[in-house]
mmCIF file of C-alpha atoms and ligand atoms in Angstrom:
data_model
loop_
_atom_site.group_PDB
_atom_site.id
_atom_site.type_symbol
_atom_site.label_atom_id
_atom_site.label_comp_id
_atom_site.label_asym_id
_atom_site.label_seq_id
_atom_site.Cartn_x
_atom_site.Cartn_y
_atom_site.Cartn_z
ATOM 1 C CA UNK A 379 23.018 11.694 11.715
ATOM 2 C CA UNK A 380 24.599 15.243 12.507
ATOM 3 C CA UNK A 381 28.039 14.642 15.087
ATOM 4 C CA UNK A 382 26.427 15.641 18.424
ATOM 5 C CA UNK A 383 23.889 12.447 18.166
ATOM 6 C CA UNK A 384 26.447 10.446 16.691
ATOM 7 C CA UNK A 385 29.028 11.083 19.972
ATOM 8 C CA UNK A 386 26.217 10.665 22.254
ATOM 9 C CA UNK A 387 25.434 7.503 20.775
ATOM 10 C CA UNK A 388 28.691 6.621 20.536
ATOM 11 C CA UNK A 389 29.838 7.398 24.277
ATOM 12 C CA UNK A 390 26.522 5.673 25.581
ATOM 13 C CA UNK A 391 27.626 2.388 23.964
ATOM 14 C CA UNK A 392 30.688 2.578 24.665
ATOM 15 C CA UNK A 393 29.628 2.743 28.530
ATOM 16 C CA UNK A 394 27.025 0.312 27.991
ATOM 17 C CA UNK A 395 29.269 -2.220 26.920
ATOM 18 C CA UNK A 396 32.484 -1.330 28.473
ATOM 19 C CA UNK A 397 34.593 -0.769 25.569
ATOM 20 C CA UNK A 398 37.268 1.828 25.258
ATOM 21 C CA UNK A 399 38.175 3.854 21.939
ATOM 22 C CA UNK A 400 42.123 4.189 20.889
ATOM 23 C CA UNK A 401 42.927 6.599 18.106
ATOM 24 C CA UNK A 402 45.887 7.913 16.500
ATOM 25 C CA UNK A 403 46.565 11.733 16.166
ATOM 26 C CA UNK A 404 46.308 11.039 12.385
ATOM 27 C CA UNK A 405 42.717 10.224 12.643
ATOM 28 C CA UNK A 406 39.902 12.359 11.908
ATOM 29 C CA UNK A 407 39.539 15.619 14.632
ATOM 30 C CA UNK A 408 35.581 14.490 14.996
ATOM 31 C CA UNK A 409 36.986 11.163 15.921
ATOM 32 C CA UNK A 410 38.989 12.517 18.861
ATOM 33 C CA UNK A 411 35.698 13.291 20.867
ATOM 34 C CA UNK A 412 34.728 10.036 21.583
ATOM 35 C CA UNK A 413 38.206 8.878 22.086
ATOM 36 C CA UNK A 414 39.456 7.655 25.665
ATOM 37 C CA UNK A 415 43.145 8.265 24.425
ATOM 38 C CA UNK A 416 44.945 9.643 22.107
ATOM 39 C CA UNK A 417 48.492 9.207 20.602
ATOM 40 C CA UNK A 418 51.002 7.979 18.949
ATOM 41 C CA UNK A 419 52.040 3.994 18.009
ATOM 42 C CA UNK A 420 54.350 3.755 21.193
ATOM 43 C CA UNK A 421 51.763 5.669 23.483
ATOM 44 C CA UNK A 422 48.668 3.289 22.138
ATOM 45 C CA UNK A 423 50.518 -0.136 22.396
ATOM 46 C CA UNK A 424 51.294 1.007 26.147
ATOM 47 C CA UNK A 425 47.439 1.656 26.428
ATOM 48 C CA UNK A 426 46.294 -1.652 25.486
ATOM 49 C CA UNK A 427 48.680 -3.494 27.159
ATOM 50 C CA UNK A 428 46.935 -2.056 30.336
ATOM 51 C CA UNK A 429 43.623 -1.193 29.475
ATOM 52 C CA UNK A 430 40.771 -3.583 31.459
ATOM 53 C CA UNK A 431 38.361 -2.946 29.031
ATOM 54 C CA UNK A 432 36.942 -6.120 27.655
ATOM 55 C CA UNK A 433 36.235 -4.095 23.800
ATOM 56 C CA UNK A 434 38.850 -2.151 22.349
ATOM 57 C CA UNK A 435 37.674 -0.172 19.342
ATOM 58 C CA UNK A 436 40.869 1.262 17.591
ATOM 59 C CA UNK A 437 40.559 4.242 15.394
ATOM 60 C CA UNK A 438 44.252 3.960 13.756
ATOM 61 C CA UNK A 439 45.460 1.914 11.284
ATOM 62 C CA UNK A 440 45.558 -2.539 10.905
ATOM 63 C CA UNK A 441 48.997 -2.902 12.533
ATOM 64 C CA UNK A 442 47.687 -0.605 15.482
ATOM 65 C CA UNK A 443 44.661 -2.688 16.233
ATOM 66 C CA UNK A 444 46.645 -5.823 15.329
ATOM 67 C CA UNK A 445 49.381 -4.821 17.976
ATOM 68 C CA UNK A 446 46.547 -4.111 20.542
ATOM 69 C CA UNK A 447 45.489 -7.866 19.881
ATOM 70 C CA UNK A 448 48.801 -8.883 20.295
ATOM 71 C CA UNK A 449 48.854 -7.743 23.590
ATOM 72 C CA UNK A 450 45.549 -8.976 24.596
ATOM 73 C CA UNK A 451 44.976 -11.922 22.980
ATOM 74 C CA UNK A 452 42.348 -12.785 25.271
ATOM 75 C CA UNK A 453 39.771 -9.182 24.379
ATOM 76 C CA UNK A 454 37.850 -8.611 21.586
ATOM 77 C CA UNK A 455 40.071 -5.477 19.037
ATOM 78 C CA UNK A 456 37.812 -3.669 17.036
ATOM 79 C CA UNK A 457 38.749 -1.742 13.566
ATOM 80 C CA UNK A 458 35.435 0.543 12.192
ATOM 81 C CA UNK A 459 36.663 -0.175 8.313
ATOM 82 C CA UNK A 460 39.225 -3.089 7.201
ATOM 83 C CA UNK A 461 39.864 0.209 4.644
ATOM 84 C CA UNK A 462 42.364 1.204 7.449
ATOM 85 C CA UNK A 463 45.468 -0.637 6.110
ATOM 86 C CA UNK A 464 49.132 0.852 6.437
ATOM 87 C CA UNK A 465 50.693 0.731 2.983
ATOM 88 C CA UNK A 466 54.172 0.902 4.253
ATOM 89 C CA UNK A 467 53.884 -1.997 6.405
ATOM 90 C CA UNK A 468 52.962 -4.168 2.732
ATOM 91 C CA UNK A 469 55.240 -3.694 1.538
ATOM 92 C CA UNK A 470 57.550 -6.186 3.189
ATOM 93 C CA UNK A 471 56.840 -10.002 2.613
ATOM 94 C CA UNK A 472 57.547 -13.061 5.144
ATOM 95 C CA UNK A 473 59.254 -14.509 2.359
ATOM 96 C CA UNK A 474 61.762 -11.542 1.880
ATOM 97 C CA UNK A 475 62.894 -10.842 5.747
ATOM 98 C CA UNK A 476 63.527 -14.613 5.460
ATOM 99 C CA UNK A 477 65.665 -14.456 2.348
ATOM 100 C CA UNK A 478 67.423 -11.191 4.536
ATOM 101 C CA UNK A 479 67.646 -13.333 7.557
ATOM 102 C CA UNK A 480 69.025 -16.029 5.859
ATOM 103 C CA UNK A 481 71.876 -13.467 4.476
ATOM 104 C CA UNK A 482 72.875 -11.734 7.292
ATOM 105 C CA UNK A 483 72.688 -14.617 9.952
ATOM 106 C CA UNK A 484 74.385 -12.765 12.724
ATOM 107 C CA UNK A 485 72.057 -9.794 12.919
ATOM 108 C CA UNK A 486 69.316 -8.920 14.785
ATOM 109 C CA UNK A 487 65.983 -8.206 13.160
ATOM 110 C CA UNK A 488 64.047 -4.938 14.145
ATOM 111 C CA UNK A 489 60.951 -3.881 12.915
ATOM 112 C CA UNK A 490 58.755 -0.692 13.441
ATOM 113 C CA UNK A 491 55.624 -1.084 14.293
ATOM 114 C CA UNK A 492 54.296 -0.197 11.060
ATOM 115 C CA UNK A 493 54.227 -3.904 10.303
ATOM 116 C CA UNK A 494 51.764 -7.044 9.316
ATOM 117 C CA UNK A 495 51.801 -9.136 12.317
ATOM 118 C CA UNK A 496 54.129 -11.405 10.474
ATOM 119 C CA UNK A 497 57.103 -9.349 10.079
ATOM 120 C CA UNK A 498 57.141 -8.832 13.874
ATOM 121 C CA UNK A 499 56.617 -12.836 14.280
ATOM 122 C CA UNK A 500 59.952 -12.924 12.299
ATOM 123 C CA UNK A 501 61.502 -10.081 13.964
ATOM 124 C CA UNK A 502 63.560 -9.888 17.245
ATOM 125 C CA UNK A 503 62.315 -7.216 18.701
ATOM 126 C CA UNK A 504 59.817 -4.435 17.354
ATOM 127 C CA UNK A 505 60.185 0.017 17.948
ATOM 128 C CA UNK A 506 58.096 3.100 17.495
ATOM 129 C CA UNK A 507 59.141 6.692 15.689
ATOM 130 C CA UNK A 508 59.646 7.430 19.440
ATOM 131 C CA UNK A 509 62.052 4.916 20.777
ATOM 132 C CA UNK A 510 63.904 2.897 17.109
ATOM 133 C CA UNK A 511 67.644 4.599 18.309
ATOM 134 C CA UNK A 512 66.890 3.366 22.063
ATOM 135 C CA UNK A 513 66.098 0.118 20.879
ATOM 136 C CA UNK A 514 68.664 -0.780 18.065
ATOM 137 C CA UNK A 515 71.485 0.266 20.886
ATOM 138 C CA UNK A 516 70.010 -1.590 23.528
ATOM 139 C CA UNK A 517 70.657 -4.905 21.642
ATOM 140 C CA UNK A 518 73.647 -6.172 21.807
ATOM 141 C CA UNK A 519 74.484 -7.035 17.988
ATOM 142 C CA UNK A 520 76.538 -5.336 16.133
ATOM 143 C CA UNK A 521 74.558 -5.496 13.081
ATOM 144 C CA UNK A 522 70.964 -4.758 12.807
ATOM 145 C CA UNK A 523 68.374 -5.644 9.818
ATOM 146 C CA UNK A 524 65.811 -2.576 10.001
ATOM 147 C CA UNK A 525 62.203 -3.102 8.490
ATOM 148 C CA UNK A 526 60.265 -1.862 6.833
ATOM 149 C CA UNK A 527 61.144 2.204 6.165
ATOM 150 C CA UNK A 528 64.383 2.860 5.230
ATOM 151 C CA UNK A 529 64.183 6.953 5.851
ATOM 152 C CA UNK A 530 63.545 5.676 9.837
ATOM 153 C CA UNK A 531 66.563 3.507 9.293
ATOM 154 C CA UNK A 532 68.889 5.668 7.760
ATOM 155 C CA UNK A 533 68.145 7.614 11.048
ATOM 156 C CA UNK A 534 68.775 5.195 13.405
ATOM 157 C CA UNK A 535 71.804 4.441 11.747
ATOM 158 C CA UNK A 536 72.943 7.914 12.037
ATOM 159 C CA UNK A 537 72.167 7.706 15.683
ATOM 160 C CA UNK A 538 74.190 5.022 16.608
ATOM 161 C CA UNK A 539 77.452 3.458 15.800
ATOM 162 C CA UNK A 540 76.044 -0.396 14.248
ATOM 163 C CA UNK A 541 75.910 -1.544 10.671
ATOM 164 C CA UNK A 542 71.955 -1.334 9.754
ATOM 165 C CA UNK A 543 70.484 -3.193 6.690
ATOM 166 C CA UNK A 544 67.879 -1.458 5.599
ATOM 167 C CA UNK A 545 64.291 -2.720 4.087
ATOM 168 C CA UNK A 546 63.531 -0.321 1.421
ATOM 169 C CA UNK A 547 59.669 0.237 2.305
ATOM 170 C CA UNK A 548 58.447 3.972 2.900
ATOM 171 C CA UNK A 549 55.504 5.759 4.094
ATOM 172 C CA UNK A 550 53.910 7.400 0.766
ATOM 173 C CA UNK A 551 52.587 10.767 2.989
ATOM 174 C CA UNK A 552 56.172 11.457 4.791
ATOM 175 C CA UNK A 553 58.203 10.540 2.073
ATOM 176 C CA UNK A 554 56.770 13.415 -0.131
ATOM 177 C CA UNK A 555 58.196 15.935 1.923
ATOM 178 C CA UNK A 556 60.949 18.013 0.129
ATOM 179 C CA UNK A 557 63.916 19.323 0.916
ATOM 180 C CA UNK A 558 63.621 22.339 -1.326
ATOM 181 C CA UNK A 559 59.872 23.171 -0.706
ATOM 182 C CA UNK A 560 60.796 23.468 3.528
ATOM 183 C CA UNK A 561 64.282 25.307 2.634
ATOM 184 C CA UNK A 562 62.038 27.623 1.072
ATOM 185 C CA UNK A 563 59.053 27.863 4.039
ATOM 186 C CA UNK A 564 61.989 27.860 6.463
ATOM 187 C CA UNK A 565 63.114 31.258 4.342
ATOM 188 C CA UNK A 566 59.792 32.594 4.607
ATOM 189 C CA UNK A 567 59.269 31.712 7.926
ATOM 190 C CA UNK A 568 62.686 32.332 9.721
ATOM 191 C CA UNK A 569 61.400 32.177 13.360
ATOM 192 C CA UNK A 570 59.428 29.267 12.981
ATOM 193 C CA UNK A 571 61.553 26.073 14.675
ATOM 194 C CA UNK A 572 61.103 22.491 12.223
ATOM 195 C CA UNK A 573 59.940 19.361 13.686
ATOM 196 C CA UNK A 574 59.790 16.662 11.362
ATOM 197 C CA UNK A 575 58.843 12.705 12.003
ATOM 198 C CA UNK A 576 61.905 10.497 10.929
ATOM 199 C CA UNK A 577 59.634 9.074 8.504
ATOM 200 C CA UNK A 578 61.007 11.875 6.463
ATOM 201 C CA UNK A 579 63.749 11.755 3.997
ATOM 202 C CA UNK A 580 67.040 12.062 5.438
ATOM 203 C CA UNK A 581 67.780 15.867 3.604
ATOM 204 C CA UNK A 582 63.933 16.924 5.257
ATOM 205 C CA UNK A 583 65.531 15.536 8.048
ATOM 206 C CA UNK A 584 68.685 17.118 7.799
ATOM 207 C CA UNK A 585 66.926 20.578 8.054
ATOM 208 C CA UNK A 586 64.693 20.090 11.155
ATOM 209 C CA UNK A 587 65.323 21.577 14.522
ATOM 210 C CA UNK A 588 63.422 18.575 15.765
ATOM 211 C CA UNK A 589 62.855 15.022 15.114
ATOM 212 C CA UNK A 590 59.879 13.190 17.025
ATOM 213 C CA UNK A 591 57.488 10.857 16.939
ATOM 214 C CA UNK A 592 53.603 12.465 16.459
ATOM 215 C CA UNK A 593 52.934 12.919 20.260
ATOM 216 C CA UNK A 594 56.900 13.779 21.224
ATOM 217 C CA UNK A 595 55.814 16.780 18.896
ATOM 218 C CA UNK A 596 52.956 17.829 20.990
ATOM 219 C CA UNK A 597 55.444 18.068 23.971
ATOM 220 C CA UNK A 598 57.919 20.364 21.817
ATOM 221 C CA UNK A 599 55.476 22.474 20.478
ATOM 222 C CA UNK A 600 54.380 22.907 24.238
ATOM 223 C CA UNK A 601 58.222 23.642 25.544
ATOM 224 C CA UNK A 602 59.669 25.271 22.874
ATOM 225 C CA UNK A 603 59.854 29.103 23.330
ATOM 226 C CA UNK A 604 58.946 29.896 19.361
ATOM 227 C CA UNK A 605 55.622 30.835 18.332
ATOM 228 C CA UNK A 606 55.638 29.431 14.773
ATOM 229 C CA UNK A 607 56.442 25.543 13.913
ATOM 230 C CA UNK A 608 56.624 24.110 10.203
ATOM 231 C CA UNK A 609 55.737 20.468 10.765
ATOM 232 C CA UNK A 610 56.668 17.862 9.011
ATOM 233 C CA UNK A 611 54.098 15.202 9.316
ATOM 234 C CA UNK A 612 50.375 14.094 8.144
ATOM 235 C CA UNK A 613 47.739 16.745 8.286
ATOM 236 C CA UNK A 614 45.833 15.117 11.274
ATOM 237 C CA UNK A 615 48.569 16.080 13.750
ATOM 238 C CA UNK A 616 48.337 19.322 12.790
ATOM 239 C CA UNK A 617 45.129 19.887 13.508
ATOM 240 C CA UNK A 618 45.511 18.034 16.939
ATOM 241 C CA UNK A 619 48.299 20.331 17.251
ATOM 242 C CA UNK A 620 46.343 23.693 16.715
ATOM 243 C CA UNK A 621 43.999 22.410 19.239
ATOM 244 C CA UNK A 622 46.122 21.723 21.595
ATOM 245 C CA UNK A 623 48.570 24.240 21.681
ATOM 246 C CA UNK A 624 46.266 27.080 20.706
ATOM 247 C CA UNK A 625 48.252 30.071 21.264
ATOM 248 C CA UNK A 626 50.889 28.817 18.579
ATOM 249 C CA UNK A 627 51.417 28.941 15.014
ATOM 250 C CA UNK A 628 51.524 25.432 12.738
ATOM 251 C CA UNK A 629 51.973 25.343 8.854
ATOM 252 C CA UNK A 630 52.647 22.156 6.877
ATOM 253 C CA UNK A 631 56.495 21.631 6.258
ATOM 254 C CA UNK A 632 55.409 21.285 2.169
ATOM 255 C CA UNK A 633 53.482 23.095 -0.314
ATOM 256 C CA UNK A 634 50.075 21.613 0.548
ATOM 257 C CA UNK A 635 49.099 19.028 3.629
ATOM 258 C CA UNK A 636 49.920 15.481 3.258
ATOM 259 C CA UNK A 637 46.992 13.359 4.251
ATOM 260 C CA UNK A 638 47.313 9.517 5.102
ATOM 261 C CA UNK A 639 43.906 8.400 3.353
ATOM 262 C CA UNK A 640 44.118 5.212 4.905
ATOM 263 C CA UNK A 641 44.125 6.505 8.665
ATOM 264 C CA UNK A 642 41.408 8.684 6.910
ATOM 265 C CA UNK A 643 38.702 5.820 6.122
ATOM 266 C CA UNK A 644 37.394 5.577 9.892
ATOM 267 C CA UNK A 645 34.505 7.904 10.818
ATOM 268 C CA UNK A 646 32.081 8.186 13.252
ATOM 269 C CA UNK A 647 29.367 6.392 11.830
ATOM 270 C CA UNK A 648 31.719 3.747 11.066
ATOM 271 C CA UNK A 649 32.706 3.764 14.693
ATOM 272 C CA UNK A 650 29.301 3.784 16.052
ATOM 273 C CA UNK A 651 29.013 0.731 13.502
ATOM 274 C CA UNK A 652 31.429 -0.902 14.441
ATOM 275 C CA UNK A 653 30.315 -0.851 18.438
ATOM 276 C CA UNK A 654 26.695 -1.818 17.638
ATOM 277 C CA UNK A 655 27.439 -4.585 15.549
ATOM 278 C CA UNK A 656 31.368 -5.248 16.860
ATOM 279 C CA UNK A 657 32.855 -5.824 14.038
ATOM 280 C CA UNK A 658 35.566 -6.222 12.630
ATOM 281 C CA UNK A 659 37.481 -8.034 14.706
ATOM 282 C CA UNK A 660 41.035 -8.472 14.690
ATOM 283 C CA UNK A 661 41.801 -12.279 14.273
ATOM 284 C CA UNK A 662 45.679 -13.365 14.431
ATOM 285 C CA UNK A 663 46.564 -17.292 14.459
ATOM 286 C CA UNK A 664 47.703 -18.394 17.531
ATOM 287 C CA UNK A 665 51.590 -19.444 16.676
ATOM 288 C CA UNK A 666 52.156 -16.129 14.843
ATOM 289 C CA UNK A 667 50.535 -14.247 17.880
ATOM 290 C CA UNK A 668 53.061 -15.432 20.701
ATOM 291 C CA UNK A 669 55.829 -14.648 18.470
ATOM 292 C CA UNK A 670 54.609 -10.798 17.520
ATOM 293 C CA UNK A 671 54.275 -10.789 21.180
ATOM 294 C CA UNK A 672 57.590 -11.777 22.013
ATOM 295 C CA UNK A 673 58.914 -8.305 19.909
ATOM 296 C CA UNK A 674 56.030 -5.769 20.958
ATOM 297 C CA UNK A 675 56.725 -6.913 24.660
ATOM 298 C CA UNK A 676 60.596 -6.773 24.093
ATOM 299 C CA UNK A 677 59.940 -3.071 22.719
ATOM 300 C CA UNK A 678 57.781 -2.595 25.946
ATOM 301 C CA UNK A 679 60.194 -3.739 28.345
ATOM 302 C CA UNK A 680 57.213 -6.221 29.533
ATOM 303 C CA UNK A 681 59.419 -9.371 29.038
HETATM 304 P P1 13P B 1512 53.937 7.675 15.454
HETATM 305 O O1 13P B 1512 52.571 7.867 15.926
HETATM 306 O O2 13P B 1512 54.624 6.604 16.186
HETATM 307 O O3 13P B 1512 54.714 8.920 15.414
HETATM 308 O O4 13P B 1512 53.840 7.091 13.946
HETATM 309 C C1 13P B 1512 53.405 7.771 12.881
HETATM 310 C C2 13P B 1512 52.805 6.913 11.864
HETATM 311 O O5 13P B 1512 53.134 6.961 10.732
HETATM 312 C C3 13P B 1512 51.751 6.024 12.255
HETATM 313 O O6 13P B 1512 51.205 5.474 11.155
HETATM 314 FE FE1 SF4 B 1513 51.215 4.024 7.100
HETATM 315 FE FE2 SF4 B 1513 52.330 6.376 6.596
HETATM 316 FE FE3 SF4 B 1513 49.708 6.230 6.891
HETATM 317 FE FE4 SF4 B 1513 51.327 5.894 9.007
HETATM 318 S S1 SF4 B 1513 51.064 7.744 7.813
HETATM 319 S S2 SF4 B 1513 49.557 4.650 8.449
HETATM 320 S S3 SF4 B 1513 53.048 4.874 8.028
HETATM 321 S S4 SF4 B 1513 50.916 5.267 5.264
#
């Protein structure tokens, strides 16, 4: 089916059975014209913790739609492909953040979103790329266990005076970016300003202007006076980022775009799929629910 039919179809469901459609900036740009929002992790669990909609279809990744469950245990979550898992948030097991737990008794456990469901049943309280330093200094322990990526904890820990034990996990499309290949760009390029997403290593890090979640870069891009921007993130907020800024300039921070195949696997005909025959639907047991809640609604200041 060519895209126009396949929106139309799409949005007349949707209406028809009252569902609204969540995506990520790293999703697909065909994806973005049936969405009713767009953004990033912190911006999306805010959504569905308000949305009325009985059907939430979320174009993002399992620990998005999972967190939008969380919230609303009593709606039906929607994923278009069960292809859409996070690597990064595998790669930490219930069994290790015990073990950790069990080591350093008197810290506090907080894990990015970019978790299984577990992990955040096990954790105290949960953050986004967009608010991990507010949240590790709002607690009031002194030490902090940080899981799953240890680029985002190495800097939180540089953003606030606590001891932070990190997971080692990583996100296999941000932690490609080299220091060497931007030094280079940034040579090339010396007007253009760097904003890179702390899922970066700590020396990509070290050279960026800016550091910001996916949609915190939409709002620099927007303020800042330069014209040109190297960005250090997947390929599907660039594009989101030409469209919506179009009157600036925005090359990829490394020699070729890095491209999260996993946020890649939804489509539209997946989605329209997924709304005709509602599937697949996010199922979390019960116990491990009201304990994920506990940390997404600590993050959200709902508690
Ligand atoms: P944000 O949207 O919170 O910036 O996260 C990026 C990411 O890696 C999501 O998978
Ligand atoms: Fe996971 Fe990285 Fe893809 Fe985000 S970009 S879904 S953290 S692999």
């Amino acid at each position: 089916m060519e895209e126009e039919k396949l929106i139309k179809k799409i949005n007349e469901l949707k209406k028809e059975k009252g569902a609204v459609i969540l995506t990520h900036s790293y999703q697909r740009a065909e994806i973005y014209k049936v969405a009713d929002f767009i953004g990033d992790s912190y911006e999306l669990a805010r959504k569905a913790s308000q949305t009325e909609a009985d059907l939430i279809v979320f174009c993002g990744v399992d620990f998005m739609a999972e967190s939008a469950k969380i919230l609303n245990p009593e709606k039906r979550v929607l994923i278009p492909t069960p292809k859409a898992r996070c690597p990064m948030a595998a790669m930490i097991s219930d069994g290790q953040l015990k073990e950790l737990k069990e080591q350093h008794k008197d810290a506090a456990v907080v894990s990015y979103v970019n978790t299984r469901c577990s992990t955040k049943a096990l954790s105290d309280i949960c953050c986004t790329s967009s608010n991990a330093v507010e949240v590790v200094k709002s607690l009031p322990h002194k030490k902090i266990i940080f899981t799953p990526d240890r680029n985002l904890a190495d800097y939180v820990r540089k953003s606030c005076n606590k001891k932070i034990i990190p997971w080692n996990g990583y996100c296999y499309v941000h932690d490609t970016f080299d220091a060497s290949v931007l030094k280079s760009l940034k040579e090339k390029h010396p007007d253009a300003k760097t904003i890179v997403h702390p899922e970066c290593r700590p020396e990509v890090v070290d050279l960026a202007d800016y550091v910001c979640s996916t949609s915190q870069m939409l709002d620099v891009a927007r303020e800042d006076d330069a014209r040109q921007f190297l960005i250090g993130t997947e390929i599907g907020m660039i594009e989101r980022l030409k469209i919506e800024v179009p009157d600036k300039e925005f090359i990829s921070a490394n020699e070729a775009p890095n491209i999260c195949l996993q946020m890649k696997q939804n489509t539209l005909e997946l989605t329209l799929k997924s709304l005709e025959e509602e599937k697949y639907e996010i199922k979390i047991d019960e116990d491990t629910l009201r304990k994920a809640k506990n940390a997404l609604e600590g993050m959200l200041g709902l508690k």
